């Protein structure tokens, strides 16, 4: 018989048990079905011709690719973000409602482990979904790039360009195809979805209702997207030229905590679509910021959850 | 070690906040009780009298408004205390998407069990609660009694020293109910402490060493079962094949003895429970598959 085993305050193995069960739960809820419309959309985009208006300097084949990427990345961003919020909203409040939580918390499971495990499980499912969508993106974009590149090469040859110049043009075009830079954009969207999952976790710890969690989570998502604009408009505009007061600084910090600032994520995603160079430093910063946000929201959720009774 | 009480509830008060400010419900009022190691303790009382609330406080699932609870000397609010206790909540509910075996495995893992030992334990537990046949069926399709059985399996999976059972036989058929009774007696014989509440008084009477009666949040009576229910000034004789003249002699003897009275005389009956069990014995094997 066990005599006084000590339960550690936080145990990675227990977190992973809960995460694994969360992955099973989401997979058996058939959440991956949402990938079907995404796949259909990506394939359909391949047959979609961007109407290029006729003009001397408007034949920009990379414009086609950029639009393709924009639409695909936008779709991925939309689905993963929504998915992050909805899946957290589906699993946490129902645990409380069904009182499944009783049976878990009366085992030697600290509440922090439970929350961290649930969040990790959702993030793992998000990662799988993102990898599938990323694969689809790369395949369809590769296909698209190849066909546009052929057309473009033929067009240049017809105009009488030399072979070397044609090759250079095509190489330039290839930069807008499936590249590593594009992967950074995908990564930015994934990180953003992870943060939204953590936000939804925090909301679900005090709301105990699926619908409320979804509604509030989506609100944070939208506000987060416009946050920097709103914040600048609210606090900086009126102080043009002046340094903002301490109170304003504190307020804006609080707001930036409640509504995570996704500007860096958006700008990296934009740059990746435009095939601009992205600094390794920026990616590191992005990863660090994501980890900090995840840690903050998990700890905040824990504060709310620690004293909760069901 | 053995003189530490398995459960120690000290002047527990629990108020639940009502929908309006200032309107709170006092679910448990000044309850103190001790459950000694190795004892079977039964809590009985009408609906809403605070039995489940007391149990949740013992498990640390709710925070006492005042007072304290401890398990084997450790504060119930600390996670550590839960290594020694298995809990079956009332109307237990588990992840619908898991099968019976997966459910027991999940809770076993949460208790830190691994590998071969866990696999073996899962088989044992499912056998114990009579769900071996249903081991690979998802809980989505389980009946109320089957959920209760799986709840019992998860409560016992890590072989705890203390088992807290909130209405263990609710929704379970009479055969299963009898099996659960035997299971509790078996736990007791192995020195495991059981703290239970139930509305089946005959069962409580059969298995408990001590009982507490709760009413509107307070513990109105508590003590050893024998002391509580035995009527020391009465004696019951049950005779078989007694001829009528023997009975007449006995009646006459009673009549001439000063102070003694014959209060009643009847043929004892088998209980409905026994009758039911006799009649359904052959089919009992298929009761839950
Ligand atoms: N979470 C809660 N919020 C508000 N009131 C509660 C809560 N849980 C219990 N109560 C109240 O506390 C009182 C005691 O409830 P409890 O569940 O302990 O009763 P019980 O003795 O287990 O009853 P039963 O025999 O029906 O299971 C009831 O009046 C109930 O309404
Ligand atoms: Mg109850």
XYZ file of C-alpha atoms and ligand atoms in Angstrom:
631
model
C 0.000 0.000 0.000
C 1.262 3.452 -0.819
C 2.410 5.322 2.216
C 2.515 9.086 1.897
C 3.771 9.554 -1.626
C 4.529 13.161 -2.295
C 2.642 14.775 -5.127
C 4.708 17.329 -6.922
C 3.221 20.694 -7.561
C 3.585 20.337 -11.314
C 4.337 17.128 -13.129
C 5.068 16.962 -16.871
C 4.012 13.326 -17.016
C 0.605 14.076 -15.532
C 0.215 17.036 -17.871
C 0.988 14.777 -20.796
C -1.567 12.186 -19.655
C -4.260 14.848 -19.592
C -3.025 16.284 -22.892
C -3.154 12.858 -24.524
C -6.683 12.281 -23.288
C -7.671 15.704 -24.613
C -6.258 14.849 -28.033
C -8.223 11.582 -28.031
C -11.331 13.455 -26.980
C -11.045 16.039 -29.754
C -10.149 13.442 -32.363
C -13.143 11.323 -31.377
C -15.340 14.404 -31.522
C -14.341 14.356 -35.201
C -13.022 17.908 -35.115
C -10.726 17.149 -38.005
C -13.751 17.137 -40.279
C -13.361 20.886 -40.491
C -10.255 20.224 -42.592
C -12.419 18.914 -45.427
C -13.840 22.299 -46.495
C -10.369 23.812 -46.132
C -8.917 21.182 -48.439
C -11.706 21.731 -50.939
C -11.124 25.464 -50.863
C -7.388 25.108 -51.405
C -7.886 22.842 -54.384
C -10.591 25.082 -55.820
C -8.261 28.062 -55.558
C -5.911 26.283 -57.899
C -8.403 26.647 -60.694
C -9.245 30.209 -59.905
C -7.746 32.738 -62.290
C -7.117 36.186 -60.970
C -8.636 38.647 -63.435
C -5.607 40.590 -64.552
C -6.545 43.846 -66.038
C -5.058 44.487 -69.412
C -2.264 47.000 -69.415
C 1.372 47.237 -70.340
C 2.902 46.891 -66.884
C 0.291 44.860 -65.103
C 1.267 41.408 -66.117
C 2.536 40.355 -62.747
C 2.410 36.591 -62.399
C 3.564 36.811 -58.810
C 0.370 38.735 -58.138
C -1.530 35.528 -58.822
C 0.619 33.588 -56.415
C 0.366 36.278 -53.785
C -3.401 36.208 -53.980
C -3.367 32.454 -53.742
C -1.154 32.596 -50.651
C -3.182 35.381 -49.141
C -6.407 33.453 -49.458
C -4.879 30.209 -48.205
C -3.135 31.775 -45.227
C -6.256 33.763 -44.428
C -8.306 30.586 -44.451
C -5.772 28.818 -42.257
C -5.699 31.733 -39.849
C -9.480 31.864 -39.652
C -9.974 28.158 -39.131
C -7.198 27.606 -36.606
C -8.177 30.623 -34.539
C -11.807 29.636 -34.510
C -10.845 26.046 -33.882
C -8.660 27.012 -30.916
C -11.458 28.947 -29.236
C -14.234 26.475 -30.009
C -12.346 23.391 -28.913
C -11.392 24.867 -25.556
C -14.982 26.040 -25.126
C -16.229 22.552 -25.883
C -14.021 20.643 -23.495
C -13.555 22.714 -20.332
C -17.100 23.914 -19.510
C -18.489 20.455 -20.267
C -16.062 18.888 -17.785
C -17.460 21.214 -15.148
C -21.047 20.758 -16.248
C -20.882 16.956 -16.355
C -18.870 16.912 -13.143
C -16.258 14.794 -14.889
C -13.914 17.218 -13.222
C -14.769 15.800 -9.777
C -13.424 12.433 -10.709
C -10.217 13.949 -12.059
C -9.541 16.423 -9.271
C -10.132 13.851 -6.550
C -7.160 11.951 -7.935
C -3.784 13.404 -7.002
C -3.966 15.935 -9.831
C -3.112 19.569 -9.071
C -5.426 21.972 -10.814
C -2.537 23.591 -12.659
C -1.708 20.219 -14.237
C -5.289 19.844 -15.362
C -5.345 23.256 -17.036
C -1.906 22.923 -18.578
C -2.780 19.439 -19.848
C -5.989 20.612 -21.475
C -4.230 23.545 -23.127
C -1.380 21.368 -24.345
C -3.851 18.861 -25.779
C -5.647 21.563 -27.729
C -2.334 22.954 -28.975
C -1.266 19.501 -30.159
C -4.490 19.086 -32.103
C -4.012 22.585 -33.536
C -0.500 21.617 -34.580
C -1.747 18.511 -36.362
C -4.449 20.486 -38.142
C -1.931 23.179 -39.076
C 0.496 20.592 -40.472
C -2.212 19.069 -42.636
C -3.283 22.479 -43.934
C 0.324 23.480 -44.456
C 0.910 20.352 -46.484
C -2.128 21.141 -48.629
C -0.906 24.700 -49.050
C 2.550 23.618 -50.166
C 1.211 21.029 -52.615
C -1.359 23.309 -54.230
C 0.997 26.280 -54.292
C 3.734 24.181 -55.823
C 1.367 23.052 -58.509
C 0.192 26.582 -59.121
C 3.695 28.013 -59.252
C 4.808 25.406 -61.733
C 1.962 26.115 -64.124
C 2.292 29.895 -63.889
C 6.039 29.656 -64.296
C 5.653 27.667 -67.511
C 3.185 30.204 -68.912
C 5.406 33.051 -67.840
C 8.472 31.472 -69.471
C 6.614 30.960 -72.721
C 5.375 34.547 -72.607
C 8.895 35.921 -72.076
C 10.334 33.752 -74.864
C 7.607 35.015 -77.192
C 8.618 38.554 -76.348
C 12.138 37.603 -77.498
C 13.947 37.423 -74.189
C 17.076 35.290 -74.066
C 17.034 31.991 -72.275
C 19.147 33.239 -69.365
C 16.822 36.155 -68.827
C 13.805 33.874 -68.956
C 15.406 31.650 -66.348
C 16.151 34.652 -64.163
C 12.541 35.786 -64.446
C 11.327 32.349 -63.482
C 13.743 32.163 -60.556
C 12.404 35.496 -59.361
C 8.881 34.105 -59.627
C 9.821 30.972 -57.672
C 10.429 33.168 -54.615
C 6.672 33.593 -54.475
C 6.100 29.862 -54.471
C 6.294 27.521 -51.490
C 9.330 28.833 -49.620
C 10.626 28.847 -46.067
C 9.579 32.441 -45.725
C 6.024 31.327 -46.300
C 6.410 28.790 -43.496
C 7.158 31.645 -41.128
C 3.774 33.087 -41.962
C 2.121 29.756 -41.230
C 4.025 29.627 -37.963
C 2.847 33.101 -37.005
C -0.754 32.049 -37.489
C -0.201 28.880 -35.503
C 1.301 30.824 -32.603
C -1.595 33.211 -32.684
C -4.075 30.345 -32.512
C -2.200 28.923 -29.518
C -2.533 32.230 -27.702
C -6.240 32.356 -28.497
C -6.605 28.866 -27.036
C -4.981 30.103 -23.832
C -7.294 33.121 -23.782
C -10.281 30.810 -24.199
C -8.923 28.712 -21.335
C -8.912 31.741 -19.077
C -12.429 32.707 -20.121
C -13.756 29.193 -19.626
C -12.436 29.033 -16.071
C -14.906 31.631 -14.952
C -17.695 31.392 -17.499
C -18.569 27.651 -17.292
C -20.649 28.082 -20.443
C -19.588 26.992 -23.899
C -21.485 29.716 -25.672
C -20.111 32.512 -23.527
C -16.581 31.209 -23.903
C -16.885 31.179 -27.673
C -18.451 34.628 -27.837
C -15.911 36.206 -25.493
C -13.014 34.394 -27.155
C -14.029 35.634 -30.594
C -14.326 39.131 -29.198
C -10.785 39.007 -27.845
C -9.649 37.682 -31.204
C -11.236 40.563 -33.094
C -10.130 43.214 -30.635
C -6.650 41.718 -30.603
C -6.444 42.090 -34.366
C -7.318 45.770 -34.172
C -5.746 46.376 -30.841
C -2.737 48.421 -31.733
C -4.864 50.654 -33.910
C -7.400 51.069 -31.142
C -4.767 51.625 -28.504
C -2.973 54.207 -30.580
C -6.259 55.905 -31.333
C -7.302 55.924 -27.695
C -4.170 56.967 -25.976
C -1.568 58.322 -28.279
C -3.628 60.480 -30.575
C -4.647 62.892 -27.910
C -1.106 63.176 -26.691
C 0.475 63.832 -30.025
C 3.969 65.008 -29.293
C 3.648 64.517 -25.570
C 4.662 61.471 -23.584
C 1.579 59.640 -22.278
C 0.928 59.846 -18.573
C 1.628 56.984 -16.204
C -2.051 56.138 -15.823
C -2.417 55.838 -19.559
C 0.621 53.627 -19.747
C -0.749 51.330 -17.070
C -4.151 51.218 -18.696
C -2.694 50.385 -22.068
C -0.537 47.665 -20.520
C -3.590 46.139 -18.883
C -5.489 46.275 -22.135
C -2.596 44.684 -23.963
C -2.685 41.862 -21.432
C -6.403 41.248 -21.644
C -6.380 41.575 -25.373
C -3.125 40.139 -26.657
C -1.482 42.264 -29.305
C -1.338 40.304 -32.528
C 0.333 43.022 -34.558
C 3.725 41.350 -34.732
C 2.032 38.125 -35.812
C 0.076 39.904 -38.528
C 3.061 41.790 -39.856
C 5.159 38.648 -40.110
C 2.342 36.852 -41.880
C 2.015 39.786 -44.302
C 5.713 39.863 -44.982
C 5.713 36.150 -45.663
C 2.908 36.491 -48.186
C 4.792 39.299 -49.910
C 7.858 37.031 -49.898
C 9.868 39.667 -48.064
C 12.829 38.673 -46.052
C 12.012 37.825 -42.430
C 14.692 38.111 -39.800
C 15.464 35.129 -37.612
C 15.372 37.544 -34.693
C 11.774 38.366 -35.413
C 10.826 34.709 -35.410
C 12.578 34.201 -32.098
C 10.791 37.208 -30.722
C 7.517 35.800 -31.967
C 8.154 32.445 -30.317
C 9.193 34.101 -27.073
C 6.169 36.351 -27.062
C 3.928 33.337 -27.633
C 5.462 31.445 -24.728
C 5.102 34.451 -22.464
C 1.449 34.890 -23.398
C 0.757 31.187 -22.890
C 2.425 31.227 -19.485
C 0.574 34.363 -18.391
C -2.839 33.084 -19.425
C -2.263 29.661 -17.908
C -1.209 31.148 -14.596
C -4.135 33.588 -14.636
C -6.514 30.696 -15.358
C -4.994 28.819 -12.492
C -5.582 31.737 -10.118
C -9.246 31.762 -11.069
C -9.510 27.993 -11.008
C -7.607 27.299 -7.795
C -10.383 28.448 -5.487
C -13.228 27.370 -7.646
C -15.939 25.047 -6.403
C -18.214 23.127 -8.660
C 0.354 5.302 12.408
C -2.795 3.265 12.920
C -4.126 5.604 15.565
C -4.454 8.384 12.997
C -8.077 8.727 11.983
C -8.792 7.977 8.335
C -11.124 10.945 8.232
C -11.319 13.797 10.650
C -13.975 16.426 10.108
C -13.748 19.259 12.562
C -16.638 21.672 13.024
C -17.292 21.864 9.318
C -19.518 24.654 8.102
C -20.299 25.166 4.448
C -22.349 28.015 3.101
C -23.272 28.207 -0.548
C -23.879 31.633 -1.955
C -27.408 32.108 -3.088
C -28.509 33.979 -6.169
C -28.850 37.171 -4.145
C -26.350 38.851 -1.920
C -26.746 37.869 1.671
C -28.927 34.901 0.830
C -26.698 31.958 1.409
C -27.633 28.356 1.978
C -25.986 26.612 4.891
C -25.496 23.093 3.542
C -23.422 21.784 6.419
C -23.600 23.200 9.919
C -21.004 22.455 12.589
C -20.411 18.855 11.657
C -17.642 17.001 13.470
C -16.973 13.354 12.857
C -14.129 10.870 12.917
C -13.771 7.735 10.885
C -11.208 5.348 12.289
C -8.885 3.436 10.013
C -10.426 0.135 8.942
C -13.962 1.165 9.783
C -17.041 1.290 7.562
C -18.885 4.509 8.282
C -22.315 5.237 6.873
C -23.885 8.642 6.560
C -27.640 8.671 6.180
C -30.253 11.389 6.044
C -32.948 12.912 3.876
C -32.305 14.545 0.514
C -30.506 17.838 0.804
C -29.286 17.190 4.316
C -25.661 17.828 3.377
C -24.236 14.328 2.965
C -22.688 14.898 -0.433
C -21.426 18.305 0.600
C -19.659 16.781 3.597
C -18.064 14.195 1.337
C -16.882 16.812 -1.138
C -15.316 18.742 1.696
C -13.514 15.580 2.795
C -12.171 15.235 -0.748
C -11.125 18.875 -0.845
C -13.423 19.570 -3.797
C -15.043 22.388 -1.888
C -13.468 24.770 0.553
C -15.054 24.821 4.025
C -16.558 28.158 5.071
C -15.120 27.302 8.452
C -13.734 24.220 10.112
C -11.443 21.674 8.543
C -11.195 18.179 7.130
C -8.242 15.856 6.987
C -7.466 12.458 5.527
C -4.977 10.322 7.452
C -3.835 13.446 9.195
C -3.269 15.445 6.050
C -5.238 18.546 5.129
C -7.947 17.573 2.648
C -7.316 20.696 0.592
C -3.766 19.539 -0.194
C -3.323 17.457 -3.325
C -1.139 14.971 -1.417
C -4.061 13.729 0.632
C -5.687 12.352 -2.508
C -3.102 9.627 -3.006
C -4.800 7.618 -0.297
C -8.400 8.026 -1.281
C -10.734 6.800 -3.987
C -13.956 8.701 -4.560
C -17.182 7.718 -6.255
C -19.277 10.871 -6.716
C -23.050 10.741 -6.884
C -24.324 10.198 -10.427
C -20.800 9.807 -11.737
C -20.102 10.932 -15.237
C -17.040 10.169 -17.302
C -15.718 10.906 -20.761
C -18.311 9.446 -23.092
C -15.814 8.803 -25.854
C -13.644 6.444 -23.801
C -14.314 2.745 -23.442
C -14.601 1.089 -20.049
C -11.013 -0.132 -20.136
C -9.692 3.230 -21.357
C -11.537 5.004 -18.565
C -9.951 2.862 -15.878
C -6.564 3.243 -17.586
C -6.918 7.044 -17.640
C -7.642 7.269 -13.925
C -4.948 4.715 -13.140
C -2.408 6.807 -15.016
C -3.497 9.922 -13.176
C -2.642 8.066 -9.995
C 0.817 7.398 -11.344
C 0.333 3.773 -12.394
C 2.147 2.430 -15.442
C 2.790 -0.501 -17.723
C 2.136 -4.110 -16.864
C 0.947 -3.371 -13.337
C -1.682 -1.000 -14.698
C -2.818 -3.404 -17.427
C -3.281 -6.121 -14.879
C -5.111 -3.782 -12.546
C -7.517 -2.730 -15.303
C -8.515 -6.355 -15.903
C -8.920 -6.929 -12.182
C -11.061 -3.856 -11.700
C -13.348 -4.589 -14.647
C -13.760 -8.136 -13.418
C -14.466 -6.871 -9.917
C -17.289 -4.577 -11.005
C -18.612 -7.038 -13.570
C -17.829 -5.050 -16.683
C -15.354 -7.409 -18.360
C -17.800 -8.071 -21.165
C -18.275 -4.375 -21.820
C -14.606 -3.421 -21.571
C -14.317 -2.229 -25.163
C -17.612 -0.438 -25.383
C -17.668 3.348 -25.232
C -19.279 4.823 -22.133
C -21.670 6.720 -24.379
C -23.887 3.664 -24.433
C -23.639 2.760 -20.766
C -26.671 2.528 -18.528
C -26.856 4.336 -15.211
C -25.893 1.266 -13.217
C -22.999 0.518 -15.551
C -21.683 4.045 -15.064
C -21.937 3.505 -11.342
C -19.885 0.326 -11.684
C -17.213 2.000 -13.763
C -17.173 4.767 -11.169
C -16.431 2.189 -8.546
C -13.653 0.719 -10.684
C -11.936 4.087 -11.096
C -12.279 4.830 -7.395
C -10.498 1.602 -6.480
C -7.932 1.473 -9.271
C -4.965 2.715 -7.242
C -5.783 0.525 -4.233
C -6.470 3.421 -1.862
C -6.541 3.095 1.917
C -9.771 5.046 2.088
C -12.765 4.805 -0.203
C -15.467 7.463 -0.201
C -18.677 6.322 -1.856
C -21.576 8.687 -2.470
C -24.609 6.434 -2.945
C -22.680 3.499 -4.406
C -25.788 1.487 -5.172
C -27.908 4.213 -6.757
C -29.322 2.902 -10.007
C -27.752 -0.518 -9.615
C -29.957 -3.599 -9.882
C -30.554 -5.730 -6.753
C -27.972 -8.325 -7.764
C -25.381 -5.653 -8.443
C -26.347 -3.920 -5.250
C -25.684 -7.109 -3.343
C -22.356 -7.455 -5.151
C -21.372 -3.943 -4.170
C -22.291 -4.738 -0.591
C -20.042 -7.797 -0.723
C -17.321 -5.722 -2.311
C -17.467 -3.236 0.544
C -17.298 -6.061 3.074
C -14.310 -7.403 1.176
C -12.616 -4.004 1.320
C -13.276 -3.923 5.022
C -11.749 -7.353 5.505
C -8.607 -6.043 3.827
C -8.416 -3.186 6.289
C -9.577 -0.504 3.888
C -11.628 2.291 5.389
C -14.983 3.000 3.755
C -16.990 6.188 4.144
C -20.312 5.949 2.376
C -23.730 7.449 2.213
C -26.834 5.701 1.044
C -30.587 5.707 1.205
C -30.743 1.915 1.419
C -31.021 1.572 5.145
C -31.005 -2.225 5.243
C -27.666 -2.189 3.479
C -26.234 0.464 5.725
C -27.387 -1.593 8.649
C -25.770 -4.703 7.217
C -22.349 -3.303 6.480
C -21.605 -0.278 8.600
C -19.735 -0.275 11.890
C -20.805 3.216 12.655
C -23.429 5.535 11.290
C -24.152 9.228 11.383
C -27.574 10.647 10.728
C -27.717 14.068 9.138
C -30.655 16.397 9.069
C -30.693 19.906 7.567
C -26.932 20.133 7.621
C -26.346 18.960 11.164
C -25.261 15.606 12.476
C -28.173 14.712 14.713
C -27.052 11.274 15.846
C -23.849 9.370 15.601
C -22.446 6.186 17.039
C -21.806 2.479 16.741
C -24.570 0.811 14.822
C -25.170 -1.833 17.507
C -25.604 0.800 20.159
C -27.942 2.811 17.986
C -30.341 0.102 16.918
C -30.250 -2.708 19.394
C -33.162 -2.809 21.823
C -31.415 -4.302 24.807
C -34.642 -4.990 26.686
C -36.075 -7.143 23.913
C -35.261 -10.632 22.675
C -36.283 -12.403 19.507
C -36.651 -16.184 19.228
C -37.028 -17.750 15.813
C -38.019 -21.440 15.955
C -38.270 -24.065 13.256
C -40.706 -27.026 13.323
C -41.927 -26.041 16.774
C -45.025 -28.050 17.735
C -48.062 -26.103 18.911
C -47.820 -27.416 22.504
C -44.230 -26.108 22.833
C -45.445 -22.701 21.772
C -48.272 -22.895 24.311
C -45.769 -23.779 27.050
C -43.593 -20.819 26.106
C -46.588 -18.467 26.163
C -47.571 -19.778 29.547
C -44.046 -19.369 30.885
C -43.927 -15.786 29.706
C -47.269 -15.086 31.307
C -46.190 -16.305 34.730
C -42.846 -14.472 34.640
C -43.038 -11.139 36.357
C -42.438 -8.148 34.107
C -42.106 -10.077 30.821
C -44.507 -9.576 27.932
C -44.951 -11.302 24.627
C -45.164 -8.429 22.173
C -45.690 -10.226 18.907
C -45.723 -13.610 17.343
C -45.579 -14.249 13.614
C -44.020 -16.298 10.886
C -40.858 -14.538 9.786
C -40.813 -13.617 6.138
C -38.062 -13.640 3.674
C -37.269 -10.113 2.553
C -38.379 -8.935 -0.824
C -34.729 -8.508 -1.650
C -33.982 -12.135 -0.867
C -36.987 -13.312 -2.827
C -35.968 -11.246 -5.831
C -32.421 -12.533 -5.639
C -33.618 -16.130 -5.486
C -35.901 -15.666 -8.446
C -33.329 -13.911 -10.593
C -30.266 -15.900 -9.672
C -30.001 -17.859 -12.955
C -30.111 -14.736 -15.076
C -27.734 -12.746 -12.964
C -24.773 -13.530 -15.202
C -26.280 -11.615 -18.088
C -27.387 -8.687 -15.956
C -24.877 -6.296 -17.420
C -23.833 -7.462 -20.843
N -23.045 23.938 -5.473
C -24.076 24.272 -4.689
N -24.582 25.507 -4.735
C -25.625 25.859 -3.943
N -26.220 25.047 -3.073
C -25.771 23.786 -2.978
C -24.677 23.324 -3.789
N -24.454 22.028 -3.485
C -25.347 21.700 -2.531
N -26.143 22.739 -2.234
C -27.214 22.744 -1.220
O -26.706 22.169 -0.057
C -27.686 21.348 0.562
C -27.111 19.961 0.811
O -26.876 19.313 -0.421
P -26.242 17.870 -0.548
O -26.010 17.606 -1.981
O -25.074 17.791 0.360
O -27.397 16.939 -0.007
P -27.449 15.361 0.147
O -27.591 15.070 1.579
O -26.313 14.744 -0.568
O -28.787 15.003 -0.598
P -29.183 13.735 -1.529
O -29.633 12.677 -0.611
O -30.308 14.252 -2.340
O -27.996 13.384 -2.326
C -28.893 21.362 -0.334
O -29.800 22.270 0.203
C -28.365 21.883 -1.646
O -29.343 22.637 -2.283
Mg -26.090 13.522 -2.218
